[in-house]
Amino acid sequence: MTVPKEIPEKWFPIVLPKQRKKQKGLDGGNSKKRRTEEERRVRANDREYNEKFQYASNCIMTSKYNIITFLPVNLFEQFQEVANTYFLFLLILQLIPQISSLSWFTTIVPLALVLSITAVKDATDDYFRHKSDNQVNNRQSQVLIRGSSLQKEKWMNVRVGDIIKLENNQFVAADLLLLSSSEPHGLCYIETAELDGETNLKVRQSVSVTSALGDPNNLALFNGEVVCEPPNNKLDRFCGTLYWRERKYNLTNQNMLLRGCVLRNTETCYGLVIFAGPDTKLMQNSGRTKFKRTSIDRLMNTLVLWIFGFLVCMGVILAVGNAVWEREVGSLFQIYLPWDPPVDNFVFSAFLSFWSYVIILNTVVPISLYVSVEVIRLGHSYFINWDQKMFCSQCNTAAEARTTTLNEELGQVEYIFSDKTGTLTQNIMTFNKCSINGQTYGEVTEPLGPQPKKLDFAPFNRLADPNFSFYDETLLESVKVGDSHTHEFFRLLSLCHTVMSEEKSEGELVYKAQSPDEGALVTAARNFGFVFRSRTPGTITTTEMGRPVTYTLLAILDFNNIRKRMSVIVRNPEGRIRLYCKGADIVLLERLHPCNQKLMNVTSDHLHDYAADGLRTLALAYRDLSEDEWEAWSESHRCADKATDCREDRLAATYEQIEQDMMLLGATAIEDKLQEGVPETIAVLSLANIKIWVLTGDKQETAVNIGYSCKMLTDDMTEVFIISGHTVQSVRQELRRARERMIEHSRTRDGVKEERMEGWGEACYMGNGFKEGQGSDGIGGGGGAGGEKQLQCSPPPPPPSHLMDNIPGEFALVINGHSLAHALEADMEMEFVSTACTCKAVICCRVTPLQKAQVVELIKKHKKAVTLAIGDGANDVSMIKSAHIGVGISGQEGIQAVLASDYSFSQFRFLQRLLLVHGRWSYLRMCRFLCYFFYKNFAFTMVHFWFGFFCGFSAQTVYDQYFITLYNIVYTSLPVLAMGIFDQDVPDQRSLEYPKLYEPGQLNLLFNKKEFFICIAQGIYTSVVLFFVPYAIMCGATQSTGVPLADYQTFAVTTATALVIVVSVQIALDTGFWTVFNHVFVWGSLGSYFTIMLALHSQTLFRIFPNQFHFVGSAQSTLLQPVVWLTIALATAICIVPVLAIRFLKLDLKPQLSDTVRHTQLVLQKKRKPLGCSVGAAWRGTGSMSEGRLGARGGSRRSGYAFAHQEGFGELITSGKNMRLSSLALATFASRHSSSWIDTLRRKKHTHTPPSTSEEGSPAPSCVSGSVPTLSNSSSVLGGSQDTTIEEETGTTLAQDPQTVPASSSQTAPTLATHSEAEQPQDSPQTLSAGVLTSKSGRCHEGDSSGGWMFTLGTMQEALFGWRSIAARTGPSNSPGVACDAKETIHIE
């Protein structure tokens, strides 16, 4: 049964403190403040006793308002926003007649509009919360009330101490103590996907004394009392005691059913409510969601404060001017122009003038800014939701923006923190290879040969799983011929596990495994003739080669993270006792009998090869036991099992005793398939200068292998550092040693930088606490107390981060959980950050959910970079909430991560579109919107400032008050909204093709304090022109009748009209992507201005409201004058022409990468010829490995150990309880695509070799000038080298018959070079290919190809990113150039 999405969504967004307050009014007698619990006491079937403690009811409330409280509470919340309070303050000032020169409606109309829109949004959200609360609270439960009768009660009416009956597939209503069930021995099975993200079923068992209380009559008489821990958020721990019939029984988490679980495969069960409502562990884990603000929000807050300060300064200047004017000039007019009371002197007049100008000039920060920002963000969120390219048809899941406040932050991400299992991988395991008695199986793929056929197991085994895939026929033949080692190998796999089986019909087996690894191994044994059929507490029944066999299960030596292995001891029908063991090779191989040395060496080589392919490996072994050995060990095991103290340690010792001198059988290799597109996505994000860290709970070997598979780690990396110290001192030494190695590599890499690196290296050696040449002994032997004290008391600081960031080369860091715990300590933070942030990839293994969050917080604290966390399980929630942006994957591990996230989708590959397309567009649009918004408002407002010097500083406005009211609401709001919602610089495909386009957001280039001041300066310049040009012209201008035009109303209409036209032309120039909406809004707003102005200045409105409309007839008379239109045209030209000139020069002299891309695409669209055959088929024909697999590769030995990382079902199986389970069939995914091109792609990105020069006797010309950077060079095209020009030369000679070129034997890494048969003159510009396909060290050679493949450049680019060619002007060259055009050729060496 699939968990309905709408059910858990209602439980998690709860803020517990608010919930507590609301709970008081609905709990009847719980209105008094409850004291903090130290322990909880619950008596069954006794509500009166339990109510004394005022425990919370089971009512869940996520809503914030009701009908009575909505208006006051919502207004109180809205006025907590500084902007709303500021405008309310202005409104109050406008109500004071002595200082208000504007009508009150100029402020109250926009303020009321903003408050109303926000209130409607909040009311809508709260309505849905009410609806959700009612849905959950009104669910029905069967509660044992009044004797032995079961009554249906709503969830909200359930109380602590009630006994509830649950039926199959029902959600657990509260945290229950399991009393009994319909299954034998009080067992029941639950699904906890909404708690911990795990989809496999878990077993819970009642206390033995209550398991017999299966009848309601008996349960009605149950009056036991539970004393337990107070409410907490520990999902995996519960400590309590049951007191009943003068005896006490210990209670653990195995006895509890938690709210949010679903009862599975159990007909009925009964439970006692221990925690209800907000006290349940589910609600305790919901936590307080952190309010996330974007960097633009924080910058806006700072800028608004600056603008407010600027406003105060302008008010002070004008107030001082008013005082001077009133004293020097105004005093002369007191006879017929006296001061209005209560003004009696020029100082008080200046004081009132100050507040009047604060009101008039407040439009520099209009309230419509905040409304517009929210509308734009809402539009961006809908674009994400509607994106069909982020829709997964397999899961029928679309991308979802669960917040509207972080969209532009998606365009500024520098660090991605990712979970591994279920996020990078599918969490679906397949049996891939194995080694049996020194013979490896599964290696059947020939690089250039045909793909093998999938084996058909049906004729051989009618019980085979049709979804199982294996291709090596030799293994099946070995089974058929009866090879004893092969049979024993698969017999072990069919017996040594804790899988549970359900046979729905004859031959239709469904396995439910505790981990996907076990399921894959048991399924493999099933297909090769050793079928696990069923189990009882003491037996395991299998079908071996068609013959049913029942083994007696004597013991299960369960798995845990310390042992890293599990074993079973069974007796076969012939009476022979054998121990079967499987586990990590690092622990199992050292427990083998010495006679296995030769086989162990061969198997170890196989394990190394499997690990190199990114596979998860296990070693298998067995041991024969005599009856005496078994009896002796069984007795010691029984004593250890019954021990009351140190039980686990005693059991581990007995396990260690028996798991010795084993005989090696072989090894298995399981593939955890990568999700589709993971290597490509990581490569593209890496090219966008985004660093990816993997934080996983898996073992180091597994995580590293997956890192190689998804190309985070490559063998071309300079060095991969492993940090595995167990003490602070050792971790510090390893981190410093890693930095030393980085500096050493940088020195050997480029000898020219030796002098620059010398001081750098000295700093690092000082950071190590000893001088260069002094060994580690200088620390005091590594264990001396004095040395350790000295090291800890004054740890030298690490080198400055800006120095470490400039180290060339590609490094990676792998750190274990215990080492990370030390690295996260306060005095170690900078050591870890300075080392890790220098690395291209970081993998943290065996980390806890808390450590994931701590790592994210560490980078946020020290690097001041935007972080994104992505995960799919409950263990990723803390990391998702800590990062600036949280992304949830709706995958195999429930939806708790999705519920805690800001954005969600179903595949990791969608992340590149979310960031490089939606994130970049959102950032671009928001920046352009803000720049234009501040510009148009300063241009509008500053005219009042200049006018103040010509009106006696009397706070007279330039414009009509209705124009002031409508300017930001009607005349200029919709065009800027259209630009903020729809604008693009390049199409979405180009954003993905050129990842370097993402870099301006990371460097915050498009909107910062510098850009803000540029916009302000432009706005002030525009205001100067709009005021002084009409003023100068109209001073002496006259109408055709000779009547002067120099009147206030004509000047106001002229200035207002010029302003609207100028800002409309400006936004037309700023808009880069025109849609129907842009046209309608821009030209429609311009038209609405004239329409509304003519209406407001009409005689009709004047007759109706003579006191409100003073500009009667002004518009008609003014706009009929030719001189007015000439004035408007002149002012517009003076405002716009300099902007056009500056932009033209900037585009020509200092183009941005987006400008180059747009220009290049326009040229290529005209010149591009139809491409030849696609490179895809030829590329795939090379026999590249399937996605998620790593090809043959050298490197250090790596273990691929992987196993279930939690306790198994062993103890329950052997305790005499029926472990019947129903299971879900494992899903199979389609075949994987090729990703072998990533190796070349990643190598090319960081190639820093200087350009080659022509050697004597080798006159081959260079295709790439060292002075022309490629688009995807590691240096920032936009940030560091914006002056680089990359143009398309239209005069390039076309190459008719391109040829291949011979490989250069001197190059160590493959390079891609463009060439043409025809040569150009010396001064002819050369044409370059764009992106990572061009290497600085690449050379063009003439002659025939001596090997390799040849493709057209266009088709190669299409195969990688769909990139098109971009030509570059290199200038005159002293050596002959090589002409290249749109159809160039590439030679892969």
PDB file of C-alpha atoms in Angstrom, residues 524-636:
ATOM      1  CA  ALA A 524      20.964 -14.444  -7.118  1.00  0.00           C
ATOM      2  CA  ALA A 525      21.050 -17.735  -5.197  1.00  0.00           C
ATOM      3  CA  ARG A 526      17.395 -18.290  -6.108  1.00  0.00           C
ATOM      4  CA  ASN A 527      18.051 -17.984  -9.833  1.00  0.00           C
ATOM      5  CA  PHE A 528      21.069 -20.266  -9.766  1.00  0.00           C
ATOM      6  CA  GLY A 529      19.039 -23.090  -8.254  1.00  0.00           C
ATOM      7  CA  PHE A 530      19.297 -22.488  -4.492  1.00  0.00           C
ATOM      8  CA  VAL A 531      15.916 -21.043  -3.641  1.00  0.00           C
ATOM      9  CA  PHE A 532      15.130 -19.743  -0.184  1.00  0.00           C
ATOM     10  CA  ARG A 533      11.483 -20.740   0.387  1.00  0.00           C
ATOM     11  CA  SER A 534      10.549 -20.117   4.004  1.00  0.00           C
ATOM     12  CA  ARG A 535      11.776 -20.048   7.562  1.00  0.00           C
ATOM     13  CA  THR A 536      10.535 -20.829  11.028  1.00  0.00           C
ATOM     14  CA  PRO A 537      12.219 -19.910  14.298  1.00  0.00           C
ATOM     15  CA  GLY A 538      14.295 -23.087  14.101  1.00  0.00           C
ATOM     16  CA  THR A 539      14.422 -24.065  10.427  1.00  0.00           C
ATOM     17  CA  ILE A 540      15.242 -22.735   6.982  1.00  0.00           C
ATOM     18  CA  THR A 541      13.611 -24.412   3.993  1.00  0.00           C
ATOM     19  CA  THR A 542      15.231 -24.163   0.582  1.00  0.00           C
ATOM     20  CA  THR A 543      14.951 -25.794  -2.796  1.00  0.00           C
ATOM     21  CA  GLU A 544      18.367 -26.887  -4.034  1.00  0.00           C
ATOM     22  CA  MET A 545      18.517 -27.842  -7.686  1.00  0.00           C
ATOM     23  CA  GLY A 546      14.828 -28.713  -7.605  1.00  0.00           C
ATOM     24  CA  ARG A 547      15.045 -30.758  -4.387  1.00  0.00           C
ATOM     25  CA  PRO A 548      13.477 -29.381  -1.151  1.00  0.00           C
ATOM     26  CA  VAL A 549      15.884 -29.283   1.761  1.00  0.00           C
ATOM     27  CA  THR A 550      15.199 -28.203   5.344  1.00  0.00           C
ATOM     28  CA  TYR A 551      18.055 -27.044   7.534  1.00  0.00           C
ATOM     29  CA  THR A 552      17.916 -26.749  11.286  1.00  0.00           C
ATOM     30  CA  LEU A 553      18.794 -23.188  12.276  1.00  0.00           C
ATOM     31  CA  LEU A 554      20.974 -23.430  15.366  1.00  0.00           C
ATOM     32  CA  ALA A 555      22.128 -19.811  15.738  1.00  0.00           C
ATOM     33  CA  ILE A 556      22.336 -16.477  13.994  1.00  0.00           C
ATOM     34  CA  LEU A 557      25.400 -14.380  14.725  1.00  0.00           C
ATOM     35  CA  ASP A 558      23.912 -11.070  13.773  1.00  0.00           C
ATOM     36  CA  PHE A 559      25.508  -8.193  11.927  1.00  0.00           C
ATOM     37  CA  ASN A 560      26.526  -4.898  13.458  1.00  0.00           C
ATOM     38  CA  ASN A 561      28.795  -2.060  12.412  1.00  0.00           C
ATOM     39  CA  ILE A 562      31.642  -3.233  14.626  1.00  0.00           C
ATOM     40  CA  ARG A 563      31.644  -6.860  13.517  1.00  0.00           C
ATOM     41  CA  LYS A 564      31.035  -6.024   9.844  1.00  0.00           C
ATOM     42  CA  ARG A 565      29.892  -9.580   9.223  1.00  0.00           C
ATOM     43  CA  MET A 566      27.104 -12.018   9.994  1.00  0.00           C
ATOM     44  CA  SER A 567      27.033 -15.785  10.359  1.00  0.00           C
ATOM     45  CA  VAL A 568      24.525 -18.605  10.681  1.00  0.00           C
ATOM     46  CA  ILE A 569      25.062 -22.041  12.159  1.00  0.00           C
ATOM     47  CA  VAL A 570      22.878 -24.719  10.567  1.00  0.00           C
ATOM     48  CA  ARG A 571      22.527 -28.501  10.656  1.00  0.00           C
ATOM     49  CA  ASN A 572      21.839 -30.145   7.331  1.00  0.00           C
ATOM     50  CA  PRO A 573      19.563 -33.198   6.914  1.00  0.00           C
ATOM     51  CA  GLU A 574      22.606 -35.479   7.168  1.00  0.00           C
ATOM     52  CA  GLY A 575      23.377 -34.069  10.615  1.00  0.00           C
ATOM     53  CA  ARG A 576      26.511 -32.123   9.701  1.00  0.00           C
ATOM     54  CA  ILE A 577      26.893 -28.743  11.432  1.00  0.00           C
ATOM     55  CA  ARG A 578      28.347 -25.868   9.437  1.00  0.00           C
ATOM     56  CA  LEU A 579      28.884 -22.175  10.081  1.00  0.00           C
ATOM     57  CA  TYR A 580      28.375 -19.872   7.076  1.00  0.00           C
ATOM     58  CA  CYS A 581      29.785 -16.335   7.241  1.00  0.00           C
ATOM     59  CA  LYS A 582      29.723 -13.317   4.959  1.00  0.00           C
ATOM     60  CA  GLY A 583      31.169  -9.891   5.609  1.00  0.00           C
ATOM     61  CA  ALA A 584      33.747  -7.269   4.768  1.00  0.00           C
ATOM     62  CA  ASP A 585      36.942  -8.643   3.307  1.00  0.00           C
ATOM     63  CA  ILE A 586      39.059  -6.619   5.744  1.00  0.00           C
ATOM     64  CA  VAL A 587      37.605  -8.522   8.706  1.00  0.00           C
ATOM     65  CA  LEU A 588      36.774 -11.879   7.175  1.00  0.00           C
ATOM     66  CA  LEU A 589      40.052 -12.620   5.400  1.00  0.00           C
ATOM     67  CA  GLU A 590      42.028 -12.306   8.630  1.00  0.00           C
ATOM     68  CA  ARG A 591      39.857 -15.028  10.222  1.00  0.00           C
ATOM     69  CA  LEU A 592      40.592 -17.669   7.584  1.00  0.00           C
ATOM     70  CA  HIS A 593      42.550 -20.872   8.071  1.00  0.00           C
ATOM     71  CA  PRO A 594      46.209 -20.531   7.029  1.00  0.00           C
ATOM     72  CA  CYS A 595      45.710 -23.073   4.247  1.00  0.00           C
ATOM     73  CA  ASN A 596      43.646 -20.475   2.339  1.00  0.00           C
ATOM     74  CA  GLN A 597      46.588 -18.178   1.655  1.00  0.00           C
ATOM     75  CA  LYS A 598      46.874 -18.835  -2.079  1.00  0.00           C
ATOM     76  CA  LEU A 599      43.134 -18.638  -2.675  1.00  0.00           C
ATOM     77  CA  MET A 600      42.962 -15.534  -0.521  1.00  0.00           C
ATOM     78  CA  ASN A 601      45.551 -13.755  -2.693  1.00  0.00           C
ATOM     79  CA  VAL A 602      43.614 -14.498  -5.866  1.00  0.00           C
ATOM     80  CA  THR A 603      40.290 -13.534  -4.321  1.00  0.00           C
ATOM     81  CA  SER A 604      41.809 -10.331  -2.961  1.00  0.00           C
ATOM     82  CA  ASP A 605      42.840  -9.381  -6.486  1.00  0.00           C
ATOM     83  CA  HIS A 606      39.294 -10.009  -7.636  1.00  0.00           C
ATOM     84  CA  LEU A 607      37.936  -7.911  -4.780  1.00  0.00           C
ATOM     85  CA  HIS A 608      40.268  -5.116  -5.791  1.00  0.00           C
ATOM     86  CA  ASP A 609      39.047  -5.283  -9.376  1.00  0.00           C
ATOM     87  CA  TYR A 610      35.425  -5.235  -8.254  1.00  0.00           C
ATOM     88  CA  ALA A 611      36.031  -2.271  -5.991  1.00  0.00           C
ATOM     89  CA  ALA A 612      37.761  -0.474  -8.859  1.00  0.00           C
ATOM     90  CA  ASP A 613      34.535  -0.908 -10.825  1.00  0.00           C
ATOM     91  CA  GLY A 614      32.589   0.797  -8.056  1.00  0.00           C
ATOM     92  CA  LEU A 615      30.915  -2.393  -6.848  1.00  0.00           C
ATOM     93  CA  ARG A 616      29.944  -3.246  -3.266  1.00  0.00           C
ATOM     94  CA  THR A 617      31.738  -6.408  -2.200  1.00  0.00           C
ATOM     95  CA  LEU A 618      31.466  -9.136   0.419  1.00  0.00           C
ATOM     96  CA  ALA A 619      33.675 -12.110   1.167  1.00  0.00           C
ATOM     97  CA  LEU A 620      32.144 -15.543   1.902  1.00  0.00           C
ATOM     98  CA  ALA A 621      33.522 -18.341   4.079  1.00  0.00           C
ATOM     99  CA  TYR A 622      32.400 -21.418   6.047  1.00  0.00           C
ATOM    100  CA  ARG A 623      33.563 -23.657   8.867  1.00  0.00           C
ATOM    101  CA  ASP A 624      32.592 -27.220   9.786  1.00  0.00           C
ATOM    102  CA  LEU A 625      31.819 -27.783  13.466  1.00  0.00           C
ATOM    103  CA  SER A 626      31.793 -31.001  15.433  1.00  0.00           C
ATOM    104  CA  GLU A 627      29.019 -31.780  17.894  1.00  0.00           C
ATOM    105  CA  ASP A 628      31.366 -31.176  20.824  1.00  0.00           C
ATOM    106  CA  GLU A 629      32.471 -27.820  19.475  1.00  0.00           C
ATOM    107  CA  TRP A 630      28.875 -26.832  18.916  1.00  0.00           C
ATOM    108  CA  GLU A 631      27.718 -27.918  22.355  1.00  0.00           C
ATOM    109  CA  ALA A 632      30.546 -26.107  24.119  1.00  0.00           C
ATOM    110  CA  TRP A 633      30.031 -22.947  22.153  1.00  0.00           C
ATOM    111  CA  SER A 634      26.251 -23.103  22.495  1.00  0.00           C
ATOM    112  CA  GLU A 635      26.561 -23.184  26.274  1.00  0.00           C
ATOM    113  CA  SER A 636      28.867 -20.157  26.352  1.00  0.00           C
TER     114      SER A 636
END
